[in-house]
Tab-separated table of C-alpha atoms and ligand atoms in Angstrom:
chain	number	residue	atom	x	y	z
A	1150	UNK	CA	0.000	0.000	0.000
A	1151	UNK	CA	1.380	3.419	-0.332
A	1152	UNK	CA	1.696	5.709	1.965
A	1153	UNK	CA	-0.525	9.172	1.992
A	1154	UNK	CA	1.484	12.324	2.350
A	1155	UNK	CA	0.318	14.611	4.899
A	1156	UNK	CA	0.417	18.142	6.180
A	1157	UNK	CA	-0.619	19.563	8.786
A	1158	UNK	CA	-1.403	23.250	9.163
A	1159	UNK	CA	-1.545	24.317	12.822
A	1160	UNK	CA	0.658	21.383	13.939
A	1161	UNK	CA	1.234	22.266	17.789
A	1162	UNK	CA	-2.677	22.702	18.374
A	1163	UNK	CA	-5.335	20.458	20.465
A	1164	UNK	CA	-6.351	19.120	17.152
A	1165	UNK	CA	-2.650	19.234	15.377
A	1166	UNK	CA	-1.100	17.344	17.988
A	1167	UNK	CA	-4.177	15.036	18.417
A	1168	UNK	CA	-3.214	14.408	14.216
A	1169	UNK	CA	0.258	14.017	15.025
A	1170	UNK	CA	-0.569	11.467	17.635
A	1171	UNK	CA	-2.782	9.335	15.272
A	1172	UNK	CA	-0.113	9.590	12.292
A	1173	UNK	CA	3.023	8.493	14.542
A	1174	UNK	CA	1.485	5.599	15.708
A	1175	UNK	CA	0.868	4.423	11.758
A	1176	UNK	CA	3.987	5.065	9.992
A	1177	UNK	CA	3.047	2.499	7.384
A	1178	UNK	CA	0.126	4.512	6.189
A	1179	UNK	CA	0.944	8.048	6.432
A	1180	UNK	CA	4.181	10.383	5.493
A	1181	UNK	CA	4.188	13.967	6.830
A	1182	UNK	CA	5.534	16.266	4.160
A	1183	UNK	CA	4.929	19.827	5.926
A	1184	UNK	CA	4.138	20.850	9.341
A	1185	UNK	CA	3.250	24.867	10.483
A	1186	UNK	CA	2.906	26.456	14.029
A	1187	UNK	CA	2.733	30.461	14.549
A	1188	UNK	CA	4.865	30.588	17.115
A	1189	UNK	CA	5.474	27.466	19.490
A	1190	UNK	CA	8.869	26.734	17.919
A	1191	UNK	CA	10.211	23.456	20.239
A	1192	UNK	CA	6.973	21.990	19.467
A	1193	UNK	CA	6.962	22.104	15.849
A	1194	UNK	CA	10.808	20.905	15.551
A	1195	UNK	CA	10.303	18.424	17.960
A	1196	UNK	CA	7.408	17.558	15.812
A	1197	UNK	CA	9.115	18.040	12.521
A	1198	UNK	CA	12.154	15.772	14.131
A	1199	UNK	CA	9.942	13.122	15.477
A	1200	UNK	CA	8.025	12.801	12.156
A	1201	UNK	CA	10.792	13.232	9.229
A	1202	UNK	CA	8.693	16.566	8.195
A	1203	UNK	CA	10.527	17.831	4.761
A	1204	UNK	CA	9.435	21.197	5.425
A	1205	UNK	CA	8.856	23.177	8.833
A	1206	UNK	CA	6.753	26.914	8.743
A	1207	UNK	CA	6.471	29.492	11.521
A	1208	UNK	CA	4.424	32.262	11.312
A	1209	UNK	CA	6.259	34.434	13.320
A	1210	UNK	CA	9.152	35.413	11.871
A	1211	UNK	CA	11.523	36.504	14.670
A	1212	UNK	CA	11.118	32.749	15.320
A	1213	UNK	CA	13.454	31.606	12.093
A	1214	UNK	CA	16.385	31.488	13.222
A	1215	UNK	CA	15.820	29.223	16.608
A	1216	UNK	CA	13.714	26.833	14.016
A	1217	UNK	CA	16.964	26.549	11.819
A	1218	UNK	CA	19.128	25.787	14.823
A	1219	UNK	CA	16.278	23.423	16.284
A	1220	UNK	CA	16.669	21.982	12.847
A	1221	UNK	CA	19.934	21.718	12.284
A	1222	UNK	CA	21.491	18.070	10.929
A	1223	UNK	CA	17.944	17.162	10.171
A	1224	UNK	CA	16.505	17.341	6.374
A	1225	UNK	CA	13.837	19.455	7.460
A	1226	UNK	CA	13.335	22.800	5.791
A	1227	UNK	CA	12.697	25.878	8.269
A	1228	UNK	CA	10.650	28.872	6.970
A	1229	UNK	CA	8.953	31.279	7.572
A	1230	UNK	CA	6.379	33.705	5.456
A	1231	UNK	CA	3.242	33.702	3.420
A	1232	UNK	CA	4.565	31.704	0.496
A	1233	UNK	CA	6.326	29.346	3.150
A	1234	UNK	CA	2.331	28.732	4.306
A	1235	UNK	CA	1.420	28.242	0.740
A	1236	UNK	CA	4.079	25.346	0.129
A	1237	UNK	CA	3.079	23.447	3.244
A	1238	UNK	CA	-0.577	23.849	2.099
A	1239	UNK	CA	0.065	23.546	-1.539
A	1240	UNK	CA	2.996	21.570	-2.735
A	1241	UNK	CA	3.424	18.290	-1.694
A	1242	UNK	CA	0.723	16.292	0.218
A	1243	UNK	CA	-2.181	14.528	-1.041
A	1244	UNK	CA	-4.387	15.029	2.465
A	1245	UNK	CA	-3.820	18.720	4.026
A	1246	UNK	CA	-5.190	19.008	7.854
A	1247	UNK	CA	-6.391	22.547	8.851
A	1248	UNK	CA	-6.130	23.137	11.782
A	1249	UNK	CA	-5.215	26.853	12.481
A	1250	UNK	CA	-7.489	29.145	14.336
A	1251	UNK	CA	-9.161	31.863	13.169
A	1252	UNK	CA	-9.729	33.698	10.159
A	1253	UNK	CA	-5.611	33.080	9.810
A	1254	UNK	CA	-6.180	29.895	8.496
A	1255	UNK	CA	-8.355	31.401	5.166
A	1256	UNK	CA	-5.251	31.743	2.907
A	1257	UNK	CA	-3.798	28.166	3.563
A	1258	UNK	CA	-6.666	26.594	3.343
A	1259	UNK	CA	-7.469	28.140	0.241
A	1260	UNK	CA	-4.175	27.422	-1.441
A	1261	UNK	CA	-4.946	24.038	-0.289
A	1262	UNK	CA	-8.487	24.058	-1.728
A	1263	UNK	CA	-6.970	25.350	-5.220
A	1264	UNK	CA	-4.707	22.737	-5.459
A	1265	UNK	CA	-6.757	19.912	-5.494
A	1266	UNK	CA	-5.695	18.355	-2.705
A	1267	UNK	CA	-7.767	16.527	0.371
A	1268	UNK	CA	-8.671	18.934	3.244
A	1269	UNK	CA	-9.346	17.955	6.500
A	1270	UNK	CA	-11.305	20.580	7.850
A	1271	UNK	CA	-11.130	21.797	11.401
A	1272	UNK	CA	-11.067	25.704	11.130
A	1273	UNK	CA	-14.483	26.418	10.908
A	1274	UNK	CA	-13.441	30.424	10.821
A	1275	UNK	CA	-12.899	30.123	6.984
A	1276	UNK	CA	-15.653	28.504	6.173
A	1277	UNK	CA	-18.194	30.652	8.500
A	1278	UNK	CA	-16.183	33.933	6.447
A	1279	UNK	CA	-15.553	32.823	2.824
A	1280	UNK	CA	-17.758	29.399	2.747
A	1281	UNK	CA	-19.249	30.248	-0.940
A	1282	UNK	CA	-16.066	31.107	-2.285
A	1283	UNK	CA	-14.223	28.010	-0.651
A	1284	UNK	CA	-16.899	25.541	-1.657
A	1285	UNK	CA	-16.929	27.078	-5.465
A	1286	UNK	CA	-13.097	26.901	-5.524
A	1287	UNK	CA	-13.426	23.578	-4.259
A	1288	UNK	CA	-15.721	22.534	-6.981
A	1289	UNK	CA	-13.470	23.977	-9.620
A	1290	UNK	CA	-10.509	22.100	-8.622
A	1291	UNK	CA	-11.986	18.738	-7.384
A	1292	UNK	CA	-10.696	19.425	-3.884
A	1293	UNK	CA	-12.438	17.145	-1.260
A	1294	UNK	CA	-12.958	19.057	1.460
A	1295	UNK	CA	-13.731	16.492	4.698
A	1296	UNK	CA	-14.891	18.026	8.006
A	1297	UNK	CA	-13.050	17.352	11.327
A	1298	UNK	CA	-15.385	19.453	13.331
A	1299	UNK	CA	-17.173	16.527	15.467
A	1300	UNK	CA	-21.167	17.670	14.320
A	1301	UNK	CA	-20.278	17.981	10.867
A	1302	UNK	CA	-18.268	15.025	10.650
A	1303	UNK	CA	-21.223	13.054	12.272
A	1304	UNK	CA	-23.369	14.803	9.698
A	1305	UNK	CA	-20.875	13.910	7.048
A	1306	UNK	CA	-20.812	9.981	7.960
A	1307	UNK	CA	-24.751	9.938	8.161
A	1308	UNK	CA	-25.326	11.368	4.672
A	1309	UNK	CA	-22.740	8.718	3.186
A	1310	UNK	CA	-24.998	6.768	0.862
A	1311	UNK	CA	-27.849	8.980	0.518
A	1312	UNK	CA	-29.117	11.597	-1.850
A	1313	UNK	CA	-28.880	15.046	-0.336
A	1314	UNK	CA	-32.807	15.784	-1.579
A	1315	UNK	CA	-33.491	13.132	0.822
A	1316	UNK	CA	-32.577	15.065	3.756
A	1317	UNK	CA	-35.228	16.805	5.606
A	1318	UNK	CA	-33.181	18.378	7.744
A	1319	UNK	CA	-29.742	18.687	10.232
A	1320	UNK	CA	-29.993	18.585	13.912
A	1321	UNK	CA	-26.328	19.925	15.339
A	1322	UNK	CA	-26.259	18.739	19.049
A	1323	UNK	CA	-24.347	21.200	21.411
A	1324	UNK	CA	-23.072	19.849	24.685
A	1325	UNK	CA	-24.676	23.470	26.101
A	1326	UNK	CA	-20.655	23.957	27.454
A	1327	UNK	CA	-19.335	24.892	31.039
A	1328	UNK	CA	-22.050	27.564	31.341
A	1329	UNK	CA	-25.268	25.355	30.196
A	1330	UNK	CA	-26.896	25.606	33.622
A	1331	UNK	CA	-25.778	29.586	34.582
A	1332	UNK	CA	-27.425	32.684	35.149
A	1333	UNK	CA	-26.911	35.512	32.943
A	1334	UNK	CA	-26.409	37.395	36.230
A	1335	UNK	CA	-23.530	34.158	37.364
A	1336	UNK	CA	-22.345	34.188	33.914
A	1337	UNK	CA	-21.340	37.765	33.930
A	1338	UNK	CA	-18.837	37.195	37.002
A	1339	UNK	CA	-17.355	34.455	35.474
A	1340	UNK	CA	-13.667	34.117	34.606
A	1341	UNK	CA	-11.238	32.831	31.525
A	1342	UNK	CA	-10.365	29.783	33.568
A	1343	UNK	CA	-13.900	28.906	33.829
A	1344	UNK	CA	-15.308	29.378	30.221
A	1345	UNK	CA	-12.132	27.645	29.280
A	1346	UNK	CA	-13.009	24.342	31.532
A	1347	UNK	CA	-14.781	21.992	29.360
A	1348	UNK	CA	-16.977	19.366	30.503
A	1349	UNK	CA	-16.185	17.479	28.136
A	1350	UNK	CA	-13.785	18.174	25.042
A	1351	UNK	CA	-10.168	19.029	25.924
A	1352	UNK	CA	-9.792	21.952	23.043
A	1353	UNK	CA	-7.535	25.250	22.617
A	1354	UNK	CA	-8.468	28.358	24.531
A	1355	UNK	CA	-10.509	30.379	21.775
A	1356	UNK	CA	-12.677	27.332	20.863
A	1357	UNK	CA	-13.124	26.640	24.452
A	1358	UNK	CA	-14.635	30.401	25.016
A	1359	UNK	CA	-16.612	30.078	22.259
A	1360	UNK	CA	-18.336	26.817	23.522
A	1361	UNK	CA	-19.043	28.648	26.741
A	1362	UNK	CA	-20.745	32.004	25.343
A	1363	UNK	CA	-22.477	29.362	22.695
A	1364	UNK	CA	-21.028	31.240	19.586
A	1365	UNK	CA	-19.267	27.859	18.746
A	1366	UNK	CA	-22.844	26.401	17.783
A	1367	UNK	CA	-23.822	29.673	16.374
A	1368	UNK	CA	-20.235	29.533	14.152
A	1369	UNK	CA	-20.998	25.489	13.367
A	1370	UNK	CA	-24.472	26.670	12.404
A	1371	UNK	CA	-22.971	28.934	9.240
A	1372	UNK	CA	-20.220	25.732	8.512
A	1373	UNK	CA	-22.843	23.723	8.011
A	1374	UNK	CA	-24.825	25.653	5.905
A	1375	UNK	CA	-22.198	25.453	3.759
A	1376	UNK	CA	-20.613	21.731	3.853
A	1377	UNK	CA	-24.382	20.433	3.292
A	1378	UNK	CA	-25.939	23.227	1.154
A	1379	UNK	CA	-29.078	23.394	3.559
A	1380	UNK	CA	-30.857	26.983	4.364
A	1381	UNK	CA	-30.595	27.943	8.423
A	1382	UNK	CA	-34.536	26.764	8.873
A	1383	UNK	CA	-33.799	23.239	8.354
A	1384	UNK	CA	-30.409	23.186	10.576
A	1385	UNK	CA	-31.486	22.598	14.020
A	1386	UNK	CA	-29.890	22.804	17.516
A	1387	UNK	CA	-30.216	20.602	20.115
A	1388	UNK	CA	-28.301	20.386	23.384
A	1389	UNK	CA	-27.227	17.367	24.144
A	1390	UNK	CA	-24.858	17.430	27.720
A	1391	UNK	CA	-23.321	13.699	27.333
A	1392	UNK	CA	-21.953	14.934	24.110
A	1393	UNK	CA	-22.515	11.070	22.639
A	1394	UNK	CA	-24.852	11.658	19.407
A	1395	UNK	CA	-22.136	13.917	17.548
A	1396	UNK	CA	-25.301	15.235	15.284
A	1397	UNK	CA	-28.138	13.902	13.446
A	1398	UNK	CA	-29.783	14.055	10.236
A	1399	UNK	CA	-33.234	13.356	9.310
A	1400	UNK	CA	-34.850	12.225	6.039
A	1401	UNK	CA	-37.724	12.472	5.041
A	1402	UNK	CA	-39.317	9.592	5.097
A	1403	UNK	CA	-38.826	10.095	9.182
A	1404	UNK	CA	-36.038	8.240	9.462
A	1405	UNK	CA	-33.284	10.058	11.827
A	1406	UNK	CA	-29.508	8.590	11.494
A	1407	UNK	CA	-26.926	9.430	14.351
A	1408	UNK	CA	-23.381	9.145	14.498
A	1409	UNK	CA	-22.113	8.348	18.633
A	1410	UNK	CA	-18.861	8.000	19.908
A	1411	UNK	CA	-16.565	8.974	22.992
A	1412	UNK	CA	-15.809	12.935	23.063
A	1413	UNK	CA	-12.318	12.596	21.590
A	1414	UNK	CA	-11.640	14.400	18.709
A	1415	UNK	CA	-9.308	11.522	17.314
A	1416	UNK	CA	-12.370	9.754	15.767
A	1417	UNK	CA	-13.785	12.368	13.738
A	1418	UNK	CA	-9.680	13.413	12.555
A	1419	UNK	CA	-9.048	9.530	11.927
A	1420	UNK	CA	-12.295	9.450	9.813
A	1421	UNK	CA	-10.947	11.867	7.508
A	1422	UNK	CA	-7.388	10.680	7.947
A	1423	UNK	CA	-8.048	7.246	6.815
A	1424	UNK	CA	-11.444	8.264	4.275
A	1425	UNK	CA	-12.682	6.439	2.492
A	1426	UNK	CA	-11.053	3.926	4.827
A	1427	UNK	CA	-11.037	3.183	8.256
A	1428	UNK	CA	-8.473	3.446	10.569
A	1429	UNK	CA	-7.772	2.059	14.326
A	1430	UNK	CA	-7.163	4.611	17.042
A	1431	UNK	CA	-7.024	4.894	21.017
A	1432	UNK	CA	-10.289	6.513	21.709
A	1433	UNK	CA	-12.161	5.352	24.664
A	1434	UNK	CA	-14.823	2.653	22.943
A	1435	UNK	CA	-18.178	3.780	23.844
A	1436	UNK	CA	-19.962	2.349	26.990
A	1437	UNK	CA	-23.703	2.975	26.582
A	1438	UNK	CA	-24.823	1.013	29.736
A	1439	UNK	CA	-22.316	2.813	31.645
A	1440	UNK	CA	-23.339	6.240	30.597
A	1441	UNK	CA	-27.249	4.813	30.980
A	1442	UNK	CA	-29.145	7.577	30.160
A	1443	UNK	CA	-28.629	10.531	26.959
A	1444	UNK	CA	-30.681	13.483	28.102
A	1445	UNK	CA	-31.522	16.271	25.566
A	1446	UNK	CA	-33.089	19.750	26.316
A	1447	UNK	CA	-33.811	22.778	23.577
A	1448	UNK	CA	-31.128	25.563	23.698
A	1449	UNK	CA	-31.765	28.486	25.443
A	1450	UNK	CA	-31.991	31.658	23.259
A	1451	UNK	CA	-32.081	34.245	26.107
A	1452	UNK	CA	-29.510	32.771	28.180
A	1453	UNK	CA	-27.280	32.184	25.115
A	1454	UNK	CA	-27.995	35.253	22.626
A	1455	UNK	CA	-25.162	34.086	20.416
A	1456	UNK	CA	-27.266	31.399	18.495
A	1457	UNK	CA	-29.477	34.192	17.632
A	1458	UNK	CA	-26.658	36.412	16.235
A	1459	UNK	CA	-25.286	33.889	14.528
A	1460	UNK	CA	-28.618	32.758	12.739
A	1461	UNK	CA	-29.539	35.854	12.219
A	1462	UNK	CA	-26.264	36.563	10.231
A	1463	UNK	CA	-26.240	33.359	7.983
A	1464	UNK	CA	-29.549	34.704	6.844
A	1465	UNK	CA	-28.174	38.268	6.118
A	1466	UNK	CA	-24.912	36.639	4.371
A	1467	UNK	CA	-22.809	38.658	2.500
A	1468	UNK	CA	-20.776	40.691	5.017
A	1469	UNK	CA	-22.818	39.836	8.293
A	1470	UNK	CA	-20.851	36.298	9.010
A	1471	UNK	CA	-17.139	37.980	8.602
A	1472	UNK	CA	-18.061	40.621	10.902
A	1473	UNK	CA	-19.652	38.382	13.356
A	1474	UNK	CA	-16.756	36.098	12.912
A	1475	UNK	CA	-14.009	38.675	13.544
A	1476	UNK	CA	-15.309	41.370	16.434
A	1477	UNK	CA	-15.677	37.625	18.156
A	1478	UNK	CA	-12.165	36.305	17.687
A	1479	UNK	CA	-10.759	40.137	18.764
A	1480	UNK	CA	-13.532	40.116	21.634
A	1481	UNK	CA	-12.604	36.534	23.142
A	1482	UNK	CA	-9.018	37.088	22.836
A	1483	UNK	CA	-10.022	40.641	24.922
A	1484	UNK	CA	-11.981	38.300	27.556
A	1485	UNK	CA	-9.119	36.004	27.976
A	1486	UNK	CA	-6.668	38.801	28.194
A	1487	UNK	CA	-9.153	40.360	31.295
A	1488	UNK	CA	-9.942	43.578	29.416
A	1489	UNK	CA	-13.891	42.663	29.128
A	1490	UNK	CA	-16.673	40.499	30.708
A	1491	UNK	CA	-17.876	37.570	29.630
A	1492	UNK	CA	-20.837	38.913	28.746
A	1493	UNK	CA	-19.719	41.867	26.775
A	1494	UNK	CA	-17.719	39.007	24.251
A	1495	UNK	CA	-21.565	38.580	22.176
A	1496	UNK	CA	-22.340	42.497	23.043
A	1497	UNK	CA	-19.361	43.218	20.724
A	1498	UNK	CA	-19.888	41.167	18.113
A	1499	UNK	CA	-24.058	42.118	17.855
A	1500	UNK	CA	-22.366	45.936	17.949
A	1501	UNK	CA	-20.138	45.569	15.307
A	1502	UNK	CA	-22.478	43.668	12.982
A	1503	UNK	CA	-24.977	46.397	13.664
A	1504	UNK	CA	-22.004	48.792	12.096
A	1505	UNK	CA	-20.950	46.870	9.513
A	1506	UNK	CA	-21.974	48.010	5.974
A	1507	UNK	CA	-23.667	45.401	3.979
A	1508	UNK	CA	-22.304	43.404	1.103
A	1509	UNK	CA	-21.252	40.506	-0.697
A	1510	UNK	CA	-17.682	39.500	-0.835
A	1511	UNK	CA	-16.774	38.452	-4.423
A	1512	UNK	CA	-12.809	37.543	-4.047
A	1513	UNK	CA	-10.955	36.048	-0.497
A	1514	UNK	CA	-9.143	39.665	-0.605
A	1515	UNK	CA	-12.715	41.471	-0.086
A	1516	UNK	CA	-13.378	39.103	2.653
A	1517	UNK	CA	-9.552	39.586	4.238
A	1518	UNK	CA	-10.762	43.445	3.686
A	1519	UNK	CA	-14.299	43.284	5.201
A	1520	UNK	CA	-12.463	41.081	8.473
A	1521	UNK	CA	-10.066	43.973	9.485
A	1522	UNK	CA	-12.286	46.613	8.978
A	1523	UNK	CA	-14.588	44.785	11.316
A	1524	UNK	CA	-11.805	43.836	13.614
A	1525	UNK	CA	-10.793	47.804	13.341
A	1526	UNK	CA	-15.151	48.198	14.635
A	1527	UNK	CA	-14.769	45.369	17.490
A	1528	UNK	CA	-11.550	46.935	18.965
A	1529	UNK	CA	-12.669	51.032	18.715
A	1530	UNK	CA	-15.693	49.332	20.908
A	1531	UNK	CA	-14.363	48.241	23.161
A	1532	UNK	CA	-11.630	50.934	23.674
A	1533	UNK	CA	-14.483	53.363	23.911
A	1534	UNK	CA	-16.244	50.692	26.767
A	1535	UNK	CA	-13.012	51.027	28.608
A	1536	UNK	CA	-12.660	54.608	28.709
B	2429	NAD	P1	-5.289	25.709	19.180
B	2429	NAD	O1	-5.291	27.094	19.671
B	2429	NAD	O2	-5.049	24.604	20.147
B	2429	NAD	O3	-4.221	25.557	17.981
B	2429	NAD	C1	-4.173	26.440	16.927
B	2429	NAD	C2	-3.007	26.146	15.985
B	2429	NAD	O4	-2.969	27.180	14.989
B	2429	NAD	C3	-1.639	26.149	16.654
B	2429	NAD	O5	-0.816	25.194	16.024
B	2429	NAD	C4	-1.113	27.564	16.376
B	2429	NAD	O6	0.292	27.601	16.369
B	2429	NAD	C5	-1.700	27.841	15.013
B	2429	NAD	N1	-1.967	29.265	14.786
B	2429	NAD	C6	-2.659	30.108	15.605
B	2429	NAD	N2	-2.710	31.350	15.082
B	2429	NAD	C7	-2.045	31.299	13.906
B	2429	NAD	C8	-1.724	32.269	12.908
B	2429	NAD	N3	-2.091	33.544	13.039
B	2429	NAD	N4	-1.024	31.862	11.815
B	2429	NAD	C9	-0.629	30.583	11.684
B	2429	NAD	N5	-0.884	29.625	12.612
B	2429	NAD	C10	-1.584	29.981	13.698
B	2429	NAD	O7	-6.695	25.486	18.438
B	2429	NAD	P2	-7.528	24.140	18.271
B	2429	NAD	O8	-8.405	23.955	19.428
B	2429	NAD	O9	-6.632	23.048	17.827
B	2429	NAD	O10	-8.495	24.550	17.062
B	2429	NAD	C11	-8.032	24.671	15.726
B	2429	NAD	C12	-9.235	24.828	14.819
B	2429	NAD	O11	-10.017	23.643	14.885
B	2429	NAD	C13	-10.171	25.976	15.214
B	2429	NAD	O12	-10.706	26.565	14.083
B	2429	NAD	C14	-11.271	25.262	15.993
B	2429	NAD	O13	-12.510	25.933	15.941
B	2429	NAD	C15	-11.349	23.933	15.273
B	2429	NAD	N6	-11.858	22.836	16.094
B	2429	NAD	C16	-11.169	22.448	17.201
B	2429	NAD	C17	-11.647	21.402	17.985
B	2429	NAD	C18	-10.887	20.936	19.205
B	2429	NAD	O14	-11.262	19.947	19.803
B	2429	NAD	N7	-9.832	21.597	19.627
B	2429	NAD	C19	-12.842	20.778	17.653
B	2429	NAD	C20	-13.522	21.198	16.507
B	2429	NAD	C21	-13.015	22.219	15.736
B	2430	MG	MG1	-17.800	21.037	17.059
């Protein structure tokens, strides 16, 4: 059998290292051609080292010249750059993982996209800002493009063998996150170490805030809209606290599949890793008679305005997702720096959307220009909430 090459963008990450984990323990299936990091540097060599990597990026460039001496003897590449980033999404490997976060990932993924190649997809910021654009591009240059995010992955594995008219609609279950049971009036007091305290997904710091405010359901909402080609009113939430039916799909004839499995993001990554195989991995097998009971509940709309905001932008389009995508990254990375409240983090982004003119993005450089302008909105807001 050969081998598939591999690269992973966003390599030192809760779900790049969780890729890196799978991959090194089946070096007969996989080679890794590039791996990228912005910044932790003795990960990604140790990484790059561990796994034969021919090519090793950092974003930050400052960082270059510790890579190259962390490198040094080895016949791993270090670089740095935006046409660095290209490469190791580019040139090379027939299966690309992204897994940067943010609206940072857009360009790699894209050069990804337009080269043909596989893409795992776990940056659900580029798809929420540029999804038309990504799944057009996609089209053009027969790029799979393979979700990693758990719901869509479930969605993705319950749809195999179907005809998309079929499907009456999606139902994305949300664990309701660290918050589910709160008080607006509790949730305001709480802190960054408690939104980022999962009950139960281990996940980097942005995505973690995001599952507490609820925005993460709002922001899979939009990705699914576009992996599946289904309007909002037939994408459903439902919170699910075990977080053991990864999402659903219905079909019309009544019929409801479900995908289950133990929250650990290495099945959904292996699915795509191995596609249209199968693969082995270490995830905890699924007890059902030990967890005994699956409770759902409907989400809370008042409690968790975010849904709202987000719904309410898919249905605008055009400019309203990359300004609710972007005042959100600049206002959780404000919350976990201390500067605002936990509550203000959805205030900010319903305030900048509010400001943002409307319009439809035709290129990736209109939506790149549409993000900082909004980004520009978010942090004037909450400079002028400070002062
Ligand atoms: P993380 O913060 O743990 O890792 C992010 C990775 O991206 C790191 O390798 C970091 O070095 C790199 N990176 C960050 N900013 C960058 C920049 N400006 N330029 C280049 N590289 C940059 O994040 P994560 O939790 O692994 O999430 C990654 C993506 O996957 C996010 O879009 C997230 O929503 C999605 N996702 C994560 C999980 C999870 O379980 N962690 C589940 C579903 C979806
Ligand atoms: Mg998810």
């Amino acid at each position: 059998m050969t081998r598939r090459s591999v690269s992973i963008l966003g390599a030192t990450g809760s779900v790049g290292t969780s890729t890196l984990d799978l991959i090194e323990r089946h070096p007969d299936r996989f080679e890794v051609v590039a791996l990228t990091a912005a910044r932790n540097v003795a990960s990604l060599a140790d990484a790059a080292r561990r796994t034969n990597a021919r090519l090793a990026v950092i974003d930050d460039e400052a960082l270059l010249p510790e890579l190259r001496e962390r490198l040094a003897g080895s016949d791993c590449r270090a670089a740095t750059g935006k046409e660095a980033m290209s490469e190791a999404a580019a040139g090379g490997a027939d299966w690309v993982m992204a897994a940067i976060v943010g609206c940072a990932g857009l360009e790699p993924v894209m050069a990804a996209i337009r080269a043909g190649r596989t893409v795992a997809l776990a940056n659900k910021e580029s798809l929420v800002t540029a999804g038309a654009l990504m799944t057009e591009a996609a089209a053009r240059s027969g790029a799979e493009i393979l979700p990693v995010d758990s719901e869509h992955n479930a969605i993705f594995q319950c749809l195999a063998g179907n005809r998309s008219s079929d499907v009456a609609k999606l139902v994305l279950t949300a664990s309701g996150g660290p918050f589910r049971t709160k008080s607006r009036d509790e949730m305001a007091a709480m802190t960054p170490e408690q939104a980022v305290a999962h009950p139960n997904w281990s996940m980097g710091a942005k995505i973690s805030v995001d599952s507490a405010t609820m925005m993460n359901k709002g922001l899979e909402l939009i990705e699914a809209h576009h992996l599946f080609g289904l309007p909002s009113e037939r994408i459903d939430i439902l919170v699910h606290p075990q977080s053991v039916i990864h999402s659903m799909v219905e079909f019309v004839d009544g019929s409801v599949l479900a995908q289950l499995g133990s929250p650990d993001m290495r099945i959904p990554i292996a699915h795509t890793l191995a596609w249209p195989e199968r693969m082995d991995t270490p995830a905890q097998r699924l007890d059902l008679a030990a967890i005994a009971s699956l409770t759902f509940e409907a989400p809370d709309f008042e409690r968790f305005p975010a849904l709202k905001t987000a719904r309410s932008a898919l249905e605008t389009g055009g400019s309203a997702p990359i300004a609710l995508n972007a005042a959100n990254e600049e206002a959780v990375s404000a919350f976990l720096q201390r500067r605002i409240g936990f509550l203000d983090i959805v205030g900010i982004v319903l305030e900048t959307i509010a400001q943002t003119v409307a319009g439809r993005p035709r290129s990736i450089a209109d939506v790149i220009d549409i993000d900082r302008e909004a980004r520009a909105r978010a942090t004037n807001l909450m400079r002028e909430m400070a002062a």
